[in-house]
Amino acid sequence: MRKIKIFDTTLRDGEQSAGVNLNQSEKLEIARQLERLNVDIIEAGFPAASKGDFASVEQIAQTVKNCSVTGLARSVMADIDAAWEALKGGAEPRLHVFIATSPIHRQYKLKQTAEQVKETAVAAVKYAAKKFPIIQWSAEDASRTELPYLAEIIEAVIQAGAHVINIPDTVGYSTPQEYGNIFRYLKENVPSIHKVELSSHCHDDLGLAIANALSAVENGATQVEGTINGIGERAGNAALEELAVALYIRKDHFNAETRLNLKEISRTSSLVSKLTGMVVPANKAVVGKNAFAHESGIHQDGVLKEKSTYEIISPDLVGFQSNSLVLGKHSGRHAFKNRLNELGLAVPDEDIDHLFKVFKDLADRKKEMTDDDLAAIVLEEKLTKEERFYDLISIQIQYGTNQVPTATVTLSGRDNEIIQEAGTGAGSIEALYNTLEKCMKEKINLLDYRIQSVGAGRDALAQVYVKMRYAGKETSGRGLAQDVLEASAKAYLNAVNRVIYVGEKSEVVTSN
Ligand code: KIV
Ligand code: ZN
């Protein structure tokens, strides 16, 4: 069997999804879970993009031990230096450096000739090779690049010291046959190609990302890149869980295997969905809620007689469990801590007492406590730890079918001062949000509001996601509570607090 490396870019390309902004502890939480999933490489961010990105990449590189951690850099010395500073303390510092190679990008974006692009690429790789033991080089928009030129620049960067060559279908334009042909062509026309790993990186604009990545594997790729749940720029990236399961289920066809621990897929998908606020569609392959549900009578009958009639993936393979009742109000501290460990939720010892209290309070009010509830309360507590500028003290809302909804809000402000306001709106949420806005110094535009229940049942927790513009910056936030209005207020404050936190701790250095 051929070994296929899995390169995860959830924290870099995935984080570029519109409306997603993860903080440092959320990124670390995802990186830890990716380590449990056993991906080969984690792309932790773009260190030169901002101080926040730099700090996250550095922390992840120093924490994760069983995967190689990499960071992105443009072909400029300052980016490569920033990546080195962030990654040098890691177990296997690896650089991911890129430059656009297609005629469209050369002419309009870079304003460089093909020869100049080649020189820039070679100079960047040579510079990086003085620092990094492993260098991945990407030809942005490779799939729209002239093949002879692509082969020429790849040979040059291999000579300059690149170890992995990545062929992005940056705008998701290729078809499976075309994309596979690029790999075949490069294998036949780049003299030093046998010295390097060949990698695919597919975007899903035409819904072909998985098909393209698998075609790359069939034509010689030894690494596939993608993100959990397929999140990423525009229509997203190839979904890693789909790639890994396709390779596993159809090993007879691909004759290739990954080192992924497939049983961690479900948990990883759900963590990424919770932290990014990007809901997994129910019919999504491998991780959708309905991916293993058999609805029609004929199918149910078939599955009862013999599972393989309609089921090619066992839910168990990807760690999919029905949401079992795990703990209740009589559960002790020890059982609580054990379950968090089993769920892979890293909680420092000093936080356990507080979290156990939150759990007990909730268990008193809620009949059933599931794994989803536990994960939600742990993530909620972590969420607010770093970013508590405005804090919710209380809300009171009045709503009646023939009355004007009114809200009264009490907050503690940035300097611990008490802020109290009252306001009205056309509905309860609007009254609440109008009143919260009165408490803030800046104008707020709400761009999106979504509410989800955590698990089932009338007493399920409410998880609210908001996207807004605050102080001229787009931000998102989430809030969890048993009551939808309280969850809404928390999500609102979380979004505002993130802007203040980023402003104070991590001013933007460059962006691309
Ligand atoms: O899609 C793309 O081209 C990229 C590169 C930076 C690798 O994400
Ligand atoms: Zn990409």
XYZ file of C-alpha atoms and ligand atoms in Angstrom:
521
model
C 0.000 0.000 0.000
C 1.212 3.519 -0.778
C 1.363 5.863 2.208
C -0.504 9.136 1.773
C 0.316 12.006 4.121
C -2.494 14.154 5.448
C -1.765 17.877 5.618
C -4.403 19.720 7.604
C -4.938 23.409 6.931
C -8.089 23.956 9.004
C -6.272 26.576 11.084
C -4.937 28.480 8.077
C -6.994 28.050 4.887
C -10.007 26.929 6.974
C -9.735 29.963 9.212
C -9.912 32.121 6.075
C -13.615 31.130 5.776
C -15.840 34.184 5.796
C -16.982 34.969 9.330
C -14.619 32.568 11.122
C -12.261 34.035 13.685
C -10.735 31.659 16.186
C -8.834 32.869 19.217
C -5.561 31.392 20.418
C -6.987 28.884 22.880
C -9.560 27.690 20.347
C -6.815 27.132 17.784
C -4.795 25.191 20.328
C -7.841 23.068 21.187
C -8.293 22.205 17.506
C -4.565 21.496 17.063
C -4.647 19.068 20.006
C -7.593 17.270 18.473
C -5.835 17.129 15.081
C -2.931 15.492 16.884
C -5.303 12.865 18.285
C -6.698 12.378 14.797
C -3.083 11.733 13.816
C -2.763 14.017 10.826
C 0.822 14.174 9.546
C 1.108 17.944 9.239
C -0.788 20.818 10.856
C -0.661 24.177 9.124
C -1.185 26.315 12.203
C -1.453 29.743 10.570
C 0.319 32.513 8.730
C 2.816 33.931 11.256
C 3.517 37.193 9.416
C -0.178 38.023 9.075
C -0.688 39.290 12.630
C 0.740 39.055 16.123
C -2.184 36.841 17.040
C -1.411 34.403 14.211
C 2.253 34.409 15.185
C 1.471 33.616 18.832
C -0.888 30.775 17.883
C 1.587 29.142 15.509
C 4.340 29.419 18.131
C 2.190 27.912 20.869
C 0.945 25.073 18.659
C 4.490 24.288 17.442
C 5.659 24.049 21.040
C 2.705 21.964 22.219
C 2.083 19.437 19.461
C 4.627 16.642 19.385
C 3.261 13.900 17.130
C 2.661 15.937 13.990
C 4.862 18.273 12.058
C 3.686 21.880 12.472
C 4.021 24.356 9.643
C 3.240 28.007 8.924
C 2.598 29.835 5.676
C 4.885 32.505 4.198
C 4.874 34.574 1.028
C 8.109 34.571 -0.925
C 9.494 37.473 1.065
C 12.273 37.343 3.634
C 10.243 39.013 6.392
C 7.514 36.328 6.157
C 10.098 33.542 6.229
C 11.821 35.124 9.241
C 8.507 35.441 11.081
C 7.673 31.802 10.297
C 11.074 30.681 11.588
C 10.681 32.633 14.836
C 7.262 31.052 15.376
C 8.233 27.495 14.420
C 11.822 27.072 15.566
C 10.846 25.631 18.971
C 8.768 22.849 17.398
C 9.576 19.165 17.010
C 9.958 19.448 13.223
C 9.985 23.052 11.932
C 8.563 23.101 8.443
C 7.985 26.076 6.191
C 5.207 26.424 3.652
C 6.270 29.098 1.179
C 4.266 30.037 -1.898
C 4.144 32.238 -4.955
C 1.539 32.503 -7.688
C 2.622 31.033 -11.015
C -0.342 31.378 -13.413
C -0.307 34.001 -16.175
C -3.338 35.758 -14.628
C -1.644 36.101 -11.246
C 1.751 36.968 -12.724
C 0.304 39.751 -14.859
C -2.370 41.277 -12.624
C -1.382 40.461 -9.047
C 2.398 40.172 -8.981
C 3.142 42.276 -12.059
C 6.179 40.074 -12.702
C 7.322 38.140 -15.749
C 7.545 34.351 -15.613
C 11.322 34.641 -15.261
C 11.022 37.120 -12.375
C 8.544 34.858 -10.561
C 10.987 31.963 -10.922
C 13.839 34.080 -9.540
C 11.732 35.236 -6.583
C 10.677 31.652 -5.834
C 14.212 30.296 -5.987
C 15.590 33.121 -3.831
C 12.881 32.500 -1.207
C 13.535 28.753 -1.066
C 17.307 29.273 -0.850
C 16.831 31.766 1.952
C 14.470 29.424 3.810
C 16.812 26.459 3.383
C 19.359 28.205 5.619
C 16.894 27.943 8.489
C 14.314 25.211 7.924
C 15.013 21.458 7.747
C 11.829 20.930 5.672
C 10.409 23.270 3.051
C 7.134 22.882 1.223
C 6.783 25.048 -1.868
C 3.399 25.868 -3.424
C 2.640 27.186 -6.884
C -0.487 29.215 -6.188
C -3.008 28.799 -9.033
C -0.888 25.928 -10.357
C -3.840 24.406 -12.178
C -4.083 27.468 -14.452
C -0.341 27.631 -15.086
C 1.278 26.604 -18.407
C 2.566 23.058 -17.800
C 6.076 23.538 -19.288
C 6.580 26.637 -17.096
C 5.220 24.823 -14.048
C 7.693 21.986 -14.646
C 10.548 24.477 -15.084
C 9.887 26.441 -11.900
C 9.376 23.238 -9.900
C 12.739 21.851 -11.041
C 14.344 25.157 -10.029
C 12.846 25.208 -6.521
C 13.762 21.565 -5.950
C 17.350 22.439 -6.885
C 17.098 25.364 -4.448
C 16.116 23.060 -1.562
C 12.361 22.348 -1.570
C 11.270 18.964 -0.168
C 7.540 19.008 -0.885
C 5.888 20.415 -4.000
C 2.268 21.422 -3.636
C -0.004 21.937 -6.647
C -2.975 24.079 -5.582
C -6.148 24.252 -7.600
C -6.553 27.635 -5.935
C -9.841 28.646 -7.513
C -11.337 25.162 -7.788
C -11.281 25.297 -11.590
C -9.816 21.926 -12.571
C -11.648 18.763 -13.492
C -10.434 15.439 -12.070
C -8.889 14.362 -15.337
C -7.086 17.664 -15.900
C -5.847 17.815 -12.323
C -4.575 14.229 -12.401
C -2.820 14.965 -15.690
C -0.829 17.775 -14.050
C 0.648 15.279 -11.590
C 1.375 12.781 -14.338
C 2.990 15.494 -16.470
C 5.183 16.695 -13.611
C 6.327 13.156 -12.851
C 7.350 12.743 -16.460
C 8.852 16.196 -17.070
C 10.552 17.383 -13.873
C 13.968 15.666 -13.703
C 14.277 15.892 -9.880
C 10.649 15.055 -9.078
C 11.631 11.705 -7.507
C 13.430 13.625 -4.720
C 10.251 15.282 -3.374
C 6.763 14.579 -2.075
C 3.984 15.722 -4.402
C 0.957 17.267 -2.771
C -2.597 18.178 -3.804
C -4.494 21.228 -2.520
C -8.018 21.486 -3.902
C -10.722 24.105 -3.517
C -14.369 23.254 -4.000
C -15.765 26.042 -6.185
C -17.179 23.540 -8.686
C -17.824 20.851 -6.065
C -14.891 18.823 -7.425
C -12.338 19.152 -4.607
C -12.548 15.545 -3.387
C -12.654 14.080 -6.889
C -9.656 16.197 -7.877
C -7.629 15.251 -4.793
C -8.342 11.556 -5.343
C -7.342 11.910 -8.975
C -4.055 13.438 -7.772
C -3.507 10.371 -5.573
C -4.164 8.103 -8.544
C -1.578 10.047 -10.513
C 1.235 10.113 -8.008
C 0.439 12.561 -5.171
C 1.859 11.347 -1.862
C 0.252 14.076 0.248
C -3.262 15.525 0.264
C -4.183 18.837 1.826
C -7.560 19.839 3.126
C -9.577 20.958 6.093
C -11.952 19.392 8.574
C -15.559 19.688 7.345
C -14.136 21.185 4.126
C -14.180 24.730 5.519
C -12.066 27.386 3.797
C -11.980 30.298 1.366
C -15.198 30.686 -0.664
C -16.659 27.181 -1.213
C -13.934 25.694 0.971
C -11.235 23.040 0.638
C -11.275 19.288 0.164
C -12.749 17.777 3.348
C -10.027 15.674 4.949
C -12.451 13.279 6.622
C -13.984 12.496 3.231
C -10.594 11.944 1.621
C -9.362 9.659 4.400
C -12.550 7.591 4.481
C -12.658 7.317 0.673
C -9.080 6.026 0.673
C -9.921 3.569 3.461
C -13.217 2.244 2.127
C -11.889 2.002 -1.434
C -8.387 0.759 -0.649
C -9.059 -1.965 -3.199
C -9.115 0.806 -5.816
C -6.578 3.353 -4.541
C -4.149 0.917 -2.947
C -3.204 3.737 -0.574
C -3.525 4.390 3.142
C -3.225 7.261 5.601
C -2.179 7.115 9.250
C -5.359 8.809 10.416
C -7.144 7.504 13.479
C -10.533 7.387 11.773
C -12.390 6.946 15.072
C -11.499 10.547 15.970
C -13.207 11.945 12.876
C -16.610 12.552 14.370
C -15.220 14.319 17.425
C -12.878 16.462 15.336
C -15.675 17.475 13.005
C -17.936 18.440 15.859
C -15.207 20.448 17.643
C -14.375 22.400 14.497
C -18.041 23.045 13.826
C -18.650 24.286 17.391
C -15.633 26.556 17.519
C -16.009 28.038 14.047
C -19.800 28.268 14.164
C -19.912 26.619 10.725
C -22.737 24.134 10.825
C -22.145 20.748 9.189
C -24.973 20.114 6.677
C -27.083 17.116 7.715
C -26.443 15.366 4.401
C -22.686 15.959 4.379
C -20.676 12.815 3.566
C -19.043 11.019 6.516
C -19.913 13.539 9.277
C -23.430 14.815 8.508
C -26.186 13.988 11.007
C -27.986 11.974 8.326
C -24.914 10.291 6.864
C -25.861 7.024 8.578
C -29.639 7.407 8.787
C -31.762 5.057 6.710
C -35.128 6.612 6.103
C -37.074 4.672 3.487
C -38.825 1.450 4.454
C -37.029 -0.495 1.736
C -33.630 0.687 2.973
C -34.448 0.045 6.632
C -35.634 -3.435 5.779
C -32.438 -4.086 3.797
C -30.156 -2.825 6.571
C -31.952 -4.899 9.185
C -31.416 -8.007 7.067
C -27.833 -7.226 6.118
C -26.094 -3.888 6.838
C -23.970 -3.929 3.698
C -27.085 -3.673 1.511
C -27.176 0.091 2.049
C -24.333 0.912 4.422
C -20.802 1.195 3.057
C -19.362 3.097 6.044
C -20.026 1.874 9.544
C -20.785 4.822 11.879
C -18.452 3.170 14.349
C -15.531 3.515 11.918
C -15.572 7.314 12.254
C -16.475 7.337 15.974
C -20.060 8.361 15.385
C -22.138 7.735 18.502
C -25.726 8.454 19.288
C -25.675 11.090 21.969
C -25.755 8.859 25.061
C -26.613 10.063 28.522
C -23.317 10.122 30.363
C -23.488 11.986 33.635
C -26.133 13.405 35.912
C -26.546 15.501 39.010
C -25.324 12.678 41.245
C -22.071 12.214 39.340
C -18.955 13.053 41.292
C -15.960 15.206 40.528
C -13.871 12.168 39.662
C -16.345 10.817 37.084
C -16.649 14.311 35.627
C -12.885 14.674 35.244
C -12.550 11.167 33.776
C -15.191 11.851 31.170
C -13.491 15.098 30.121
C -10.254 13.161 29.688
C -12.005 10.469 27.657
C -13.460 13.187 25.456
C -9.990 14.633 24.967
C -11.007 17.962 26.491
C -7.825 19.293 28.017
C -8.675 21.158 31.215
C -5.909 22.390 33.532
C -6.239 21.074 37.099
C -6.814 24.555 38.504
C -9.946 24.927 36.338
C -11.601 21.653 37.291
C -13.285 22.929 40.484
C -14.901 25.822 38.717
C -16.012 23.699 35.759
C -17.412 21.043 38.069
C -19.509 23.726 39.745
C -20.831 24.898 36.378
C -21.616 21.283 35.509
C -23.450 20.688 38.824
C -25.508 23.856 38.490
C -26.552 22.795 35.036
C -27.190 19.177 36.009
C -29.593 20.444 38.707
C -31.683 22.150 36.047
C -31.265 19.770 33.131
C -32.424 16.158 33.228
C -29.862 14.639 30.909
C -26.205 15.591 30.517
C -24.623 14.324 27.328
C -21.092 14.399 25.916
C -22.195 17.308 23.747
C -23.256 19.249 26.847
C -19.923 18.579 28.539
C -17.968 19.669 25.487
C -20.135 22.778 25.181
C -19.641 23.907 28.776
C -15.891 23.320 28.702
C -15.529 25.260 25.455
C -17.767 28.021 26.783
C -15.662 28.437 29.898
C -12.436 28.523 27.869
C -13.985 31.011 25.506
C -14.393 33.828 27.926
C -11.197 33.324 29.882
C -8.889 35.487 27.817
C -11.324 38.023 26.524
C -13.416 39.331 29.397
C -13.717 43.040 28.836
C -17.472 43.438 28.958
C -19.070 40.878 31.257
C -22.740 40.062 31.604
C -24.160 40.587 35.085
C -27.864 40.293 34.323
C -30.567 40.725 31.723
C -34.280 41.112 32.092
C -36.599 40.927 29.099
C -40.305 41.530 28.913
C -42.297 40.193 26.014
C -46.027 39.940 25.444
C -47.922 39.471 22.191
C -49.463 42.931 22.345
C -46.652 44.795 24.117
C -43.465 46.499 23.039
C -40.627 44.151 24.042
C -38.279 45.788 26.539
C -34.894 44.819 27.887
C -32.803 45.891 30.865
C -29.137 44.967 30.820
C -26.469 45.200 33.503
C -22.835 44.711 32.517
C -19.478 45.205 34.089
C -17.428 47.333 31.734
C -13.825 47.410 30.665
C -12.671 49.113 33.874
C -15.014 47.051 36.039
C -17.534 49.899 36.143
C -21.207 48.930 36.223
C -23.163 49.808 33.089
C -26.935 49.652 33.080
C -29.286 50.445 30.211
C -32.855 49.786 29.112
C -34.262 49.703 25.599
C -36.973 48.386 23.326
C -37.201 46.586 19.993
C -39.623 44.902 17.629
C -38.859 41.518 19.214
C -37.083 40.224 22.324
C -33.714 39.738 20.633
C -33.855 43.150 19.011
C -34.742 44.775 22.333
C -31.830 42.974 23.950
C -29.367 43.859 21.199
C -30.512 47.496 21.008
C -29.940 47.755 24.737
C -26.536 46.078 24.588
C -25.520 48.498 21.863
C -26.393 51.415 24.148
C -23.885 49.998 26.637
C -21.050 50.052 24.078
C -18.918 52.944 22.970
C -19.042 51.994 19.290
C -21.757 51.411 16.712
C -22.631 47.776 15.987
C -24.059 46.237 12.834
C -25.390 42.746 13.294
C -24.577 40.748 10.143
C -25.767 37.296 11.109
C -27.505 35.583 14.004
C -27.935 31.821 14.348
C -29.262 29.647 17.108
C -28.790 25.911 17.561
C -29.711 23.469 20.266
C -26.960 21.365 21.810
C -28.436 17.882 21.520
C -32.139 17.167 21.721
C -34.919 17.675 24.258
C -36.884 20.642 25.540
C -34.249 21.413 28.137
C -31.389 21.408 25.604
C -28.760 24.130 25.899
C -28.949 26.998 23.403
C -25.867 27.858 21.369
C -25.966 31.218 19.607
C -23.539 32.414 16.907
C -23.390 36.019 15.793
C -21.424 37.877 13.180
C -21.192 41.651 13.471
C -19.234 44.741 12.591
C -17.909 46.561 15.661
C -15.545 49.536 15.600
C -15.118 49.043 11.849
C -14.044 45.417 12.240
C -15.906 42.250 11.331
C -16.102 39.839 14.225
C -17.993 36.769 15.361
C -18.945 35.385 18.742
C -20.732 32.523 20.386
C -22.639 32.095 23.604
C -24.081 29.135 25.445
C -26.844 29.093 28.045
C -29.957 27.234 28.944
C -31.991 30.254 27.932
C -31.908 31.558 24.369
C -31.861 35.217 25.420
C -28.963 34.747 27.790
C -27.061 32.790 25.101
C -27.791 35.642 22.675
C -26.411 38.259 25.065
C -23.273 36.197 25.694
C -22.634 35.711 21.959
C -22.978 39.450 21.419
C -20.533 40.319 24.184
C -18.117 37.616 23.058
C -17.989 39.130 19.564
C -17.317 42.614 20.957
C -14.725 41.322 23.426
C -12.829 39.577 20.616
C -12.380 42.858 18.751
C -11.101 44.604 21.866
C -8.805 41.676 22.680
C -7.341 41.555 19.167
C -6.944 45.339 19.170
C -5.055 45.308 22.453
C -3.002 42.129 22.151
C -2.361 41.534 18.508
C -2.338 44.439 16.172
C -2.178 43.397 12.503
C 1.325 43.434 11.051
C 0.700 42.605 7.379
C -2.067 40.900 5.524
C -2.317 39.103 2.212
O -5.244 27.781 -2.444
C -4.054 28.103 -2.437
O -3.437 28.344 -3.471
C -3.387 28.223 -1.159
C -1.901 28.378 -1.187
C -1.440 29.485 -0.311
C -1.266 27.081 -0.861
O -4.012 28.115 -0.127
Zn -6.006 27.207 -0.514
